[in-house]
Amino acid sequence: MKSLCLALSLLACSVAVNAQERNLKIYISADMEGVVGVVTGEQLGPQGFEYARFREFMTQEVNAAIEGAFAAGATGIVIGDSHGNGQNLLIEKLPANVLVVRSWPRPLGMMQGIDETFAGAIFLGYHTATTNLEGVRAHTLSSARLADVKLKGVSVSEAGINAAIAGHFNVPIIMVSGDDAVVKETTALLGNIEGAVVKWSSGFHSAKTMTPAASYVLIREKAQKAVSRIREFKPYKLNGPIELDVRFKNYRPSEVLSYLSIVQRPDAHSIRFVGKDIIEISKFLTFINTYELGLEP
Ligand SMILES: [Zn+2]
C-alpha cells in the first residue's frame, strides 16, 4: 500500500485505504490434527473409526471461527480444507456466505485461495513441526515421508510456511488454534496473535482435551478478538531468493529428485532447492509431495 500511495494523490490513497477497511476478508486454513479431541489416526482419515464424528467437530470449529470473524466485522470468508484428502469439511453445515477450497494438488497448498484482497488469515486445527519435541501428531506436510523442512536454513512448521505464503500477499496471520504446543510454537514465530488452546499435549498420540462444546466457545471468542485487533498484526515476510532444504525419511526420493539440475543433494536423505519466492517454494513442495507417475487421471 505504501508504494501505491506514493504513486497516487493523497485523495486517491485515502479512498483506497477506506476501500480496504470495508473489505475485511478473512482466510481460514483448516487442518485437523489440532482439532479438539484429536489424538491419533483414528480421528484423522476415512479409515479411522472416529473420523466421521471428528469431521463434524472440525466443521463446527470452522463455524465457530466464521461466527466470531463475522461478529467482528468480516465481510467475506474463504476456507481452505487443508487436511488429508482436502475433503473433510461438511460443507452443507457451513453458512451460505463463505467459499471453500477443496482437494489437492493445488499450487498454494494449505493457503490456496488467498490473495492480496484478504485482511487476515486464521490457522485452525494446526499442529507443531516435525522437529518439535512436543505436540500431538507433530509433523511438517507429511508425517510418513518428511523428517525436516527448512527455509533459509531454519526448520519450519506448516504455520511458518503458510504464514510466509500469506505474507507474500501482505496478509498477516491473526490467530491459531490447536494444542498448547502449536500455539506456543506459532506465537514464538509470529508474535502476539490470538491463540486458542483446545487441548494440552502429553505426547505424539496423547492429550488432555476440552470437549467440543467448550472449544467452539473459545474459538468463536478468539476469532472475534483477532479480527477486532486486525490492525495490530504485521505480515510475516520471507524475501526471496529462498533456500529450501527437505529431509526425507527414506533414501530414494532424494536420489531421484537430484537427477533434476535445479535440485542439489547435500546428503543421502536431503535435497536443496532455491526458489525465487515463497510461491515457487510452495509449488515445488506441492510437486515433490504429489508427483507419482501413473496417477490417472
Ligand atoms: Zn497439517
mmCIF file of C-alpha atoms and ligand atoms in Angstrom:
data_model
loop_
_atom_site.group_PDB
_atom_site.id
_atom_site.type_symbol
_atom_site.label_atom_id
_atom_site.label_comp_id
_atom_site.label_asym_id
_atom_site.label_seq_id
_atom_site.Cartn_x
_atom_site.Cartn_y
_atom_site.Cartn_z
ATOM 1 C CA MET A 1 0.000 0.000 0.000
ATOM 2 C CA LYS A 2 2.881 2.383 0.791
ATOM 3 C CA SER A 3 4.393 2.396 -2.704
ATOM 4 C CA LEU A 4 0.901 2.626 -4.173
ATOM 5 C CA CYS A 5 0.284 5.690 -2.011
ATOM 6 C CA LEU A 6 3.462 7.331 -3.268
ATOM 7 C CA ALA A 7 2.244 6.894 -6.802
ATOM 8 C CA LEU A 8 -1.258 8.187 -6.102
ATOM 9 C CA SER A 9 -2.538 11.527 -4.908
ATOM 10 C CA LEU A 10 -3.412 11.842 -1.225
ATOM 11 C CA LEU A 11 -7.135 11.768 -2.010
ATOM 12 C CA ALA A 12 -6.944 8.663 -4.169
ATOM 13 C CA CYS A 13 -4.860 6.993 -1.493
ATOM 14 C CA SER A 14 -7.366 7.632 1.307
ATOM 15 C CA VAL A 15 -10.116 6.234 -0.939
ATOM 16 C CA ALA A 16 -8.017 3.084 -1.431
ATOM 17 C CA VAL A 17 -7.469 2.724 2.329
ATOM 18 C CA ASN A 18 -11.201 3.148 3.032
ATOM 19 C CA ALA A 19 -11.979 0.512 0.434
ATOM 20 C CA GLN A 20 -9.546 -1.826 2.192
ATOM 21 C CA GLU A 21 -11.274 -1.236 5.543
ATOM 22 C CA ARG A 22 -14.671 -2.006 4.038
ATOM 23 C CA ASN A 23 -13.206 -5.123 2.520
ATOM 24 C CA LEU A 24 -12.386 -7.177 5.603
ATOM 25 C CA LYS A 25 -11.948 -10.585 4.009
ATOM 26 C CA ILE A 26 -10.618 -13.392 6.184
ATOM 27 C CA TYR A 27 -8.933 -16.600 5.023
ATOM 28 C CA ILE A 28 -9.195 -19.716 7.226
ATOM 29 C CA SER A 29 -6.710 -22.551 6.674
ATOM 30 C CA ALA A 30 -8.273 -25.573 8.394
ATOM 31 C CA ASP A 31 -6.172 -28.573 9.400
ATOM 32 C CA MET A 32 -7.344 -31.422 11.618
ATOM 33 C CA GLU A 33 -4.599 -32.595 13.982
ATOM 34 C CA GLY A 34 -5.227 -29.594 16.219
ATOM 35 C CA VAL A 35 -9.000 -30.040 16.361
ATOM 36 C CA VAL A 36 -10.473 -30.663 19.818
ATOM 37 C CA GLY A 37 -10.077 -34.269 20.965
ATOM 38 C CA VAL A 38 -7.877 -35.421 18.053
ATOM 39 C CA VAL A 39 -5.032 -37.622 19.318
ATOM 40 C CA THR A 40 -4.456 -40.440 16.795
ATOM 41 C CA GLY A 41 -5.072 -41.524 13.214
ATOM 42 C CA GLU A 42 -8.443 -42.906 14.305
ATOM 43 C CA GLN A 43 -9.845 -39.381 14.054
ATOM 44 C CA LEU A 44 -7.850 -38.214 11.018
ATOM 45 C CA GLY A 45 -8.907 -40.184 7.954
ATOM 46 C CA PRO A 46 -11.721 -42.219 6.382
ATOM 47 C CA GLN A 47 -10.215 -45.477 7.676
ATOM 48 C CA GLY A 48 -10.406 -44.330 11.319
ATOM 49 C CA PHE A 49 -13.355 -45.429 13.443
ATOM 50 C CA GLU A 50 -13.916 -41.892 14.779
ATOM 51 C CA TYR A 51 -13.335 -39.898 11.568
ATOM 52 C CA ALA A 52 -16.997 -39.245 10.732
ATOM 53 C CA ARG A 53 -17.623 -37.645 14.133
ATOM 54 C CA PHE A 54 -14.404 -35.634 14.054
ATOM 55 C CA ARG A 55 -15.235 -34.181 10.607
ATOM 56 C CA GLU A 56 -18.265 -32.775 12.380
ATOM 57 C CA PHE A 57 -16.107 -31.298 15.178
ATOM 58 C CA MET A 58 -13.685 -29.818 12.616
ATOM 59 C CA THR A 59 -16.617 -28.294 10.724
ATOM 60 C CA GLN A 60 -18.093 -26.819 13.894
ATOM 61 C CA GLU A 61 -14.719 -25.338 14.904
ATOM 62 C CA VAL A 62 -14.593 -23.666 11.472
ATOM 63 C CA ASN A 63 -18.171 -22.459 12.028
ATOM 64 C CA ALA A 64 -17.165 -21.020 15.399
ATOM 65 C CA ALA A 65 -14.298 -19.089 13.748
ATOM 66 C CA ILE A 66 -16.656 -17.895 10.973
ATOM 67 C CA GLU A 67 -19.190 -16.645 13.536
ATOM 68 C CA GLY A 68 -16.506 -14.841 15.529
ATOM 69 C CA ALA A 69 -14.999 -13.247 12.420
ATOM 70 C CA PHE A 70 -18.364 -12.038 11.103
ATOM 71 C CA ALA A 71 -19.294 -10.735 14.567
ATOM 72 C CA ALA A 72 -16.154 -8.553 14.445
ATOM 73 C CA GLY A 73 -16.996 -7.164 11.006
ATOM 74 C CA ALA A 74 -15.528 -9.614 8.499
ATOM 75 C CA THR A 75 -17.006 -9.023 5.026
ATOM 76 C CA GLY A 76 -16.128 -12.325 3.382
ATOM 77 C CA ILE A 77 -14.546 -15.661 4.284
ATOM 78 C CA VAL A 78 -12.752 -18.333 2.269
ATOM 79 C CA ILE A 79 -11.815 -21.615 3.946
ATOM 80 C CA GLY A 80 -9.074 -23.927 2.718
ATOM 81 C CA ASP A 81 -9.927 -27.542 3.616
ATOM 82 C CA SER A 82 -6.289 -28.384 4.283
ATOM 83 C CA HIS A 83 -6.025 -31.805 5.868
ATOM 84 C CA GLY A 84 -5.594 -35.289 4.475
ATOM 85 C CA ASN A 85 -7.653 -35.611 1.294
ATOM 86 C CA GLY A 86 -8.795 -31.965 1.476
ATOM 87 C CA GLN A 87 -12.407 -33.151 1.658
ATOM 88 C CA ASN A 88 -13.069 -33.171 5.383
ATOM 89 C CA LEU A 89 -15.409 -30.241 5.949
ATOM 90 C CA LEU A 90 -19.146 -30.954 5.860
ATOM 91 C CA ILE A 91 -19.889 -28.071 3.526
ATOM 92 C CA GLU A 92 -23.664 -28.248 3.916
ATOM 93 C CA LYS A 93 -23.152 -27.301 7.566
ATOM 94 C CA LEU A 94 -21.295 -24.081 6.699
ATOM 95 C CA PRO A 95 -23.163 -20.800 6.132
ATOM 96 C CA ALA A 96 -24.201 -19.575 2.678
ATOM 97 C CA ASN A 97 -21.846 -16.586 2.654
ATOM 98 C CA VAL A 98 -18.488 -18.448 2.646
ATOM 99 C CA LEU A 99 -16.475 -20.286 -0.010
ATOM 100 C CA VAL A 100 -14.474 -23.497 0.456
ATOM 101 C CA VAL A 101 -11.324 -24.680 -1.362
ATOM 102 C CA ARG A 102 -11.304 -28.497 -1.587
ATOM 103 C CA SER A 103 -8.906 -31.304 -2.550
ATOM 104 C CA TRP A 104 -5.344 -31.410 -3.928
ATOM 105 C CA PRO A 105 -2.984 -30.818 -5.587
ATOM 106 C CA ARG A 106 -3.074 -27.028 -5.590
ATOM 107 C CA PRO A 107 -0.140 -24.629 -6.016
ATOM 108 C CA LEU A 108 -0.541 -22.761 -2.733
ATOM 109 C CA GLY A 109 -1.221 -25.900 -0.716
ATOM 110 C CA MET A 110 -2.939 -25.183 2.598
ATOM 111 C CA MET A 111 -3.298 -21.486 1.597
ATOM 112 C CA GLN A 112 -4.953 -21.925 -1.795
ATOM 113 C CA GLY A 113 -7.440 -19.127 -2.433
ATOM 114 C CA ILE A 114 -5.538 -16.409 -0.562
ATOM 115 C CA ASP A 115 -4.533 -13.228 -2.371
ATOM 116 C CA GLU A 116 -3.842 -9.567 -1.650
ATOM 117 C CA THR A 117 -7.550 -8.776 -1.157
ATOM 118 C CA PHE A 118 -7.589 -10.511 2.261
ATOM 119 C CA ALA A 119 -7.141 -8.600 5.520
ATOM 120 C CA GLY A 120 -6.050 -11.509 7.700
ATOM 121 C CA ALA A 121 -5.688 -15.284 7.947
ATOM 122 C CA ILE A 122 -6.523 -17.824 10.658
ATOM 123 C CA PHE A 123 -4.831 -21.206 11.214
ATOM 124 C CA LEU A 124 -7.404 -23.612 12.633
ATOM 125 C CA GLY A 125 -6.673 -27.092 13.984
ATOM 126 C CA TYR A 126 -2.930 -26.737 13.396
ATOM 127 C CA HIS A 127 -0.082 -28.864 14.826
ATOM 128 C CA THR A 128 3.624 -28.476 15.570
ATOM 129 C CA ALA A 129 6.551 -29.063 13.194
ATOM 130 C CA THR A 130 8.186 -32.463 12.760
ATOM 131 C CA THR A 131 11.289 -31.072 14.504
ATOM 132 C CA ASN A 132 9.365 -30.004 17.635
ATOM 133 C CA LEU A 133 9.763 -32.353 20.641
ATOM 134 C CA GLU A 134 6.196 -31.580 21.677
ATOM 135 C CA GLY A 135 2.722 -31.583 20.195
ATOM 136 C CA VAL A 136 0.048 -34.038 19.100
ATOM 137 C CA ARG A 137 0.920 -35.529 15.680
ATOM 138 C CA ALA A 138 3.906 -33.170 15.242
ATOM 139 C CA HIS A 139 4.866 -33.242 11.555
ATOM 140 C CA THR A 140 5.547 -30.986 8.594
ATOM 141 C CA LEU A 141 3.484 -31.629 5.438
ATOM 142 C CA SER A 142 3.897 -35.420 5.534
ATOM 143 C CA SER A 143 4.201 -37.437 8.738
ATOM 144 C CA ALA A 144 5.073 -40.555 6.746
ATOM 145 C CA ARG A 145 7.752 -39.115 4.468
ATOM 146 C CA LEU A 146 9.469 -35.947 5.705
ATOM 147 C CA ALA A 147 11.876 -35.581 8.632
ATOM 148 C CA ASP A 148 12.573 -31.842 8.258
ATOM 149 C CA VAL A 149 11.695 -28.839 6.115
ATOM 150 C CA LYS A 150 13.925 -25.765 6.332
ATOM 151 C CA LEU A 151 13.555 -22.316 4.808
ATOM 152 C CA LYS A 152 16.720 -20.203 4.728
ATOM 153 C CA GLY A 153 18.423 -22.748 6.991
ATOM 154 C CA VAL A 154 15.762 -22.734 9.721
ATOM 155 C CA SER A 155 13.400 -25.662 10.400
ATOM 156 C CA VAL A 156 9.817 -24.579 9.825
ATOM 157 C CA SER A 157 6.309 -25.710 10.690
ATOM 158 C CA GLU A 158 3.336 -25.707 8.353
ATOM 159 C CA ALA A 159 2.300 -22.492 10.114
ATOM 160 C CA GLY A 160 5.702 -20.993 9.238
ATOM 161 C CA ILE A 161 5.454 -21.922 5.546
ATOM 162 C CA ASN A 162 1.831 -20.794 5.340
ATOM 163 C CA ALA A 163 2.478 -17.522 7.175
ATOM 164 C CA ALA A 164 5.138 -16.739 4.548
ATOM 165 C CA ILE A 165 2.659 -17.508 1.732
ATOM 166 C CA ALA A 166 0.128 -15.138 3.334
ATOM 167 C CA GLY A 167 2.929 -12.612 3.840
ATOM 168 C CA HIS A 168 3.747 -12.734 0.135
ATOM 169 C CA PHE A 169 0.298 -11.180 -0.386
ATOM 170 C CA ASN A 170 0.799 -8.802 2.582
ATOM 171 C CA VAL A 171 -1.760 -10.721 4.640
ATOM 172 C CA PRO A 172 -0.998 -11.136 8.374
ATOM 173 C CA ILE A 173 -1.817 -14.234 10.433
ATOM 174 C CA ILE A 174 -4.180 -13.186 13.206
ATOM 175 C CA MET A 175 -4.996 -16.403 15.087
ATOM 176 C CA VAL A 176 -4.011 -20.043 15.568
ATOM 177 C CA SER A 177 -5.871 -22.909 17.257
ATOM 178 C CA GLY A 178 -4.684 -26.356 18.265
ATOM 179 C CA ASP A 179 -2.829 -27.848 21.212
ATOM 180 C CA ASP A 180 -0.743 -25.841 23.692
ATOM 181 C CA ALA A 181 2.479 -26.730 21.814
ATOM 182 C CA VAL A 182 1.387 -25.350 18.424
ATOM 183 C CA VAL A 183 0.058 -22.156 19.960
ATOM 184 C CA LYS A 184 3.414 -21.720 21.744
ATOM 185 C CA GLU A 185 5.419 -22.553 18.589
ATOM 186 C CA THR A 186 3.354 -20.268 16.331
ATOM 187 C CA THR A 187 3.209 -17.266 18.651
ATOM 188 C CA ALA A 188 7.005 -17.591 19.132
ATOM 189 C CA LEU A 189 7.355 -17.182 15.354
ATOM 190 C CA LEU A 190 4.598 -14.675 14.599
ATOM 191 C CA GLY A 191 4.260 -12.638 17.791
ATOM 192 C CA ASN A 192 1.167 -11.717 19.744
ATOM 193 C CA ILE A 193 -1.536 -13.312 17.568
ATOM 194 C CA GLU A 194 -4.643 -14.798 19.184
ATOM 195 C CA GLY A 195 -4.179 -18.410 20.291
ATOM 196 C CA ALA A 196 -6.935 -20.886 21.124
ATOM 197 C CA VAL A 197 -5.591 -23.856 23.120
ATOM 198 C CA VAL A 198 -8.225 -26.590 22.847
ATOM 199 C CA LYS A 199 -6.067 -29.403 24.288
ATOM 200 C CA TRP A 200 -2.792 -29.940 26.137
ATOM 201 C CA SER A 201 -0.342 -32.339 24.538
ATOM 202 C CA SER A 202 1.075 -35.160 26.621
ATOM 203 C CA GLY A 203 2.814 -36.858 23.690
ATOM 204 C CA PHE A 204 2.609 -37.556 19.955
ATOM 205 C CA HIS A 205 -0.553 -39.607 20.490
ATOM 206 C CA SER A 206 -1.995 -38.232 23.712
ATOM 207 C CA ALA A 207 -3.522 -35.057 25.092
ATOM 208 C CA LYS A 208 -5.774 -33.761 27.790
ATOM 209 C CA THR A 209 -8.598 -32.193 25.803
ATOM 210 C CA MET A 210 -11.538 -29.845 26.149
ATOM 211 C CA THR A 211 -14.900 -31.048 24.948
ATOM 212 C CA PRO A 212 -16.173 -29.846 21.554
ATOM 213 C CA ALA A 213 -18.772 -27.626 23.251
ATOM 214 C CA ALA A 214 -16.006 -25.733 25.050
ATOM 215 C CA SER A 215 -13.711 -25.453 22.027
ATOM 216 C CA TYR A 216 -16.453 -23.839 19.903
ATOM 217 C CA VAL A 217 -16.971 -21.133 22.537
ATOM 218 C CA LEU A 218 -13.219 -20.488 22.833
ATOM 219 C CA ILE A 219 -12.586 -20.386 19.071
ATOM 220 C CA ARG A 220 -15.518 -18.056 18.439
ATOM 221 C CA GLU A 221 -14.251 -15.688 21.128
ATOM 222 C CA LYS A 222 -10.630 -15.744 19.867
ATOM 223 C CA ALA A 223 -11.625 -15.245 16.221
ATOM 224 C CA GLN A 224 -13.794 -12.281 17.135
ATOM 225 C CA LYS A 225 -10.936 -10.779 19.153
ATOM 226 C CA ALA A 226 -8.395 -11.442 16.383
ATOM 227 C CA VAL A 227 -10.493 -9.704 13.720
ATOM 228 C CA SER A 228 -11.219 -6.785 16.040
ATOM 229 C CA ARG A 229 -7.430 -6.400 16.588
ATOM 230 C CA ILE A 230 -6.636 -6.758 12.877
ATOM 231 C CA ARG A 231 -4.686 -3.502 12.543
ATOM 232 C CA GLU A 232 -2.143 -4.691 15.139
ATOM 233 C CA PHE A 233 -0.796 -7.600 13.080
ATOM 234 C CA LYS A 234 2.048 -7.475 10.568
ATOM 235 C CA PRO A 235 2.513 -9.804 7.597
ATOM 236 C CA TYR A 236 5.297 -12.381 8.013
ATOM 237 C CA LYS A 237 7.639 -11.820 5.063
ATOM 238 C CA LEU A 238 10.320 -14.156 3.750
ATOM 239 C CA ASN A 239 12.034 -12.319 0.933
ATOM 240 C CA GLY A 240 13.498 -14.235 -1.997
ATOM 241 C CA PRO A 241 15.566 -15.961 -3.086
ATOM 242 C CA ILE A 242 14.645 -18.660 -0.572
ATOM 243 C CA GLU A 243 16.738 -21.765 0.070
ATOM 244 C CA LEU A 244 14.583 -24.819 0.826
ATOM 245 C CA ASP A 245 16.010 -27.963 2.436
ATOM 246 C CA VAL A 246 13.857 -31.070 2.643
ATOM 247 C CA ARG A 247 14.911 -34.168 4.569
ATOM 248 C CA PHE A 248 13.163 -37.392 3.576
ATOM 249 C CA LYS A 249 12.719 -40.336 5.908
ATOM 250 C CA ASN A 250 13.632 -42.623 3.008
ATOM 251 C CA TYR A 251 16.520 -42.641 0.567
ATOM 252 C CA ARG A 252 15.058 -42.850 -2.930
ATOM 253 C CA PRO A 253 13.145 -39.542 -3.191
ATOM 254 C CA SER A 254 16.353 -37.548 -2.653
ATOM 255 C CA GLU A 255 18.261 -39.779 -5.067
ATOM 256 C CA VAL A 256 15.751 -39.404 -7.907
ATOM 257 C CA LEU A 257 14.985 -35.707 -7.337
ATOM 258 C CA SER A 258 18.732 -34.959 -7.539
ATOM 259 C CA TYR A 259 18.601 -36.015 -11.230
ATOM 260 C CA LEU A 260 16.979 -32.608 -11.809
ATOM 261 C CA SER A 261 19.588 -29.908 -12.381
ATOM 262 C CA ILE A 262 17.635 -27.459 -10.195
ATOM 263 C CA VAL A 263 17.987 -29.800 -7.198
ATOM 264 C CA GLN A 264 21.090 -30.379 -5.065
ATOM 265 C CA ARG A 265 21.615 -33.325 -2.726
ATOM 266 C CA PRO A 266 23.653 -32.191 0.311
ATOM 267 C CA ASP A 267 23.408 -35.619 1.942
ATOM 268 C CA ALA A 268 21.815 -39.015 1.331
ATOM 269 C CA HIS A 269 18.354 -38.128 2.678
ATOM 270 C CA SER A 270 18.197 -34.428 1.793
ATOM 271 C CA ILE A 271 17.590 -32.158 -1.157
ATOM 272 C CA ARG A 272 18.054 -28.427 -1.611
ATOM 273 C CA PHE A 273 16.149 -26.137 -3.960
ATOM 274 C CA VAL A 274 16.382 -22.361 -4.270
ATOM 275 C CA GLY A 275 13.141 -20.611 -5.219
ATOM 276 C CA LYS A 276 12.762 -17.013 -6.293
ATOM 277 C CA ASP A 277 9.963 -16.528 -3.745
ATOM 278 C CA ILE A 278 7.696 -18.496 -1.381
ATOM 279 C CA ILE A 279 5.197 -19.142 -4.190
ATOM 280 C CA GLU A 280 7.834 -21.031 -6.174
ATOM 281 C CA ILE A 281 8.788 -22.878 -2.970
ATOM 282 C CA SER A 282 5.137 -23.792 -2.352
ATOM 283 C CA LYS A 283 4.751 -25.164 -5.883
ATOM 284 C CA PHE A 284 7.981 -27.156 -5.537
ATOM 285 C CA LEU A 285 6.856 -28.611 -2.175
ATOM 286 C CA THR A 286 3.480 -29.489 -3.672
ATOM 287 C CA PHE A 287 5.213 -31.169 -6.593
ATOM 288 C CA ILE A 288 7.591 -33.322 -4.538
ATOM 289 C CA ASN A 289 4.789 -34.378 -2.206
ATOM 290 C CA THR A 290 2.388 -35.188 -5.050
ATOM 291 C CA TYR A 291 4.168 -36.386 -8.156
ATOM 292 C CA GLU A 292 3.809 -40.036 -8.891
ATOM 293 C CA LEU A 293 3.992 -41.436 -12.390
ATOM 294 C CA GLY A 294 0.875 -43.444 -13.115
ATOM 295 C CA LEU A 295 -1.578 -41.185 -11.276
ATOM 296 C CA GLU A 296 -4.652 -41.319 -13.505
ATOM 297 C CA PRO A 297 -6.456 -39.112 -14.220
HETATM 298 ZN ZN ZN B 1 -1.020 -30.347 8.831
#
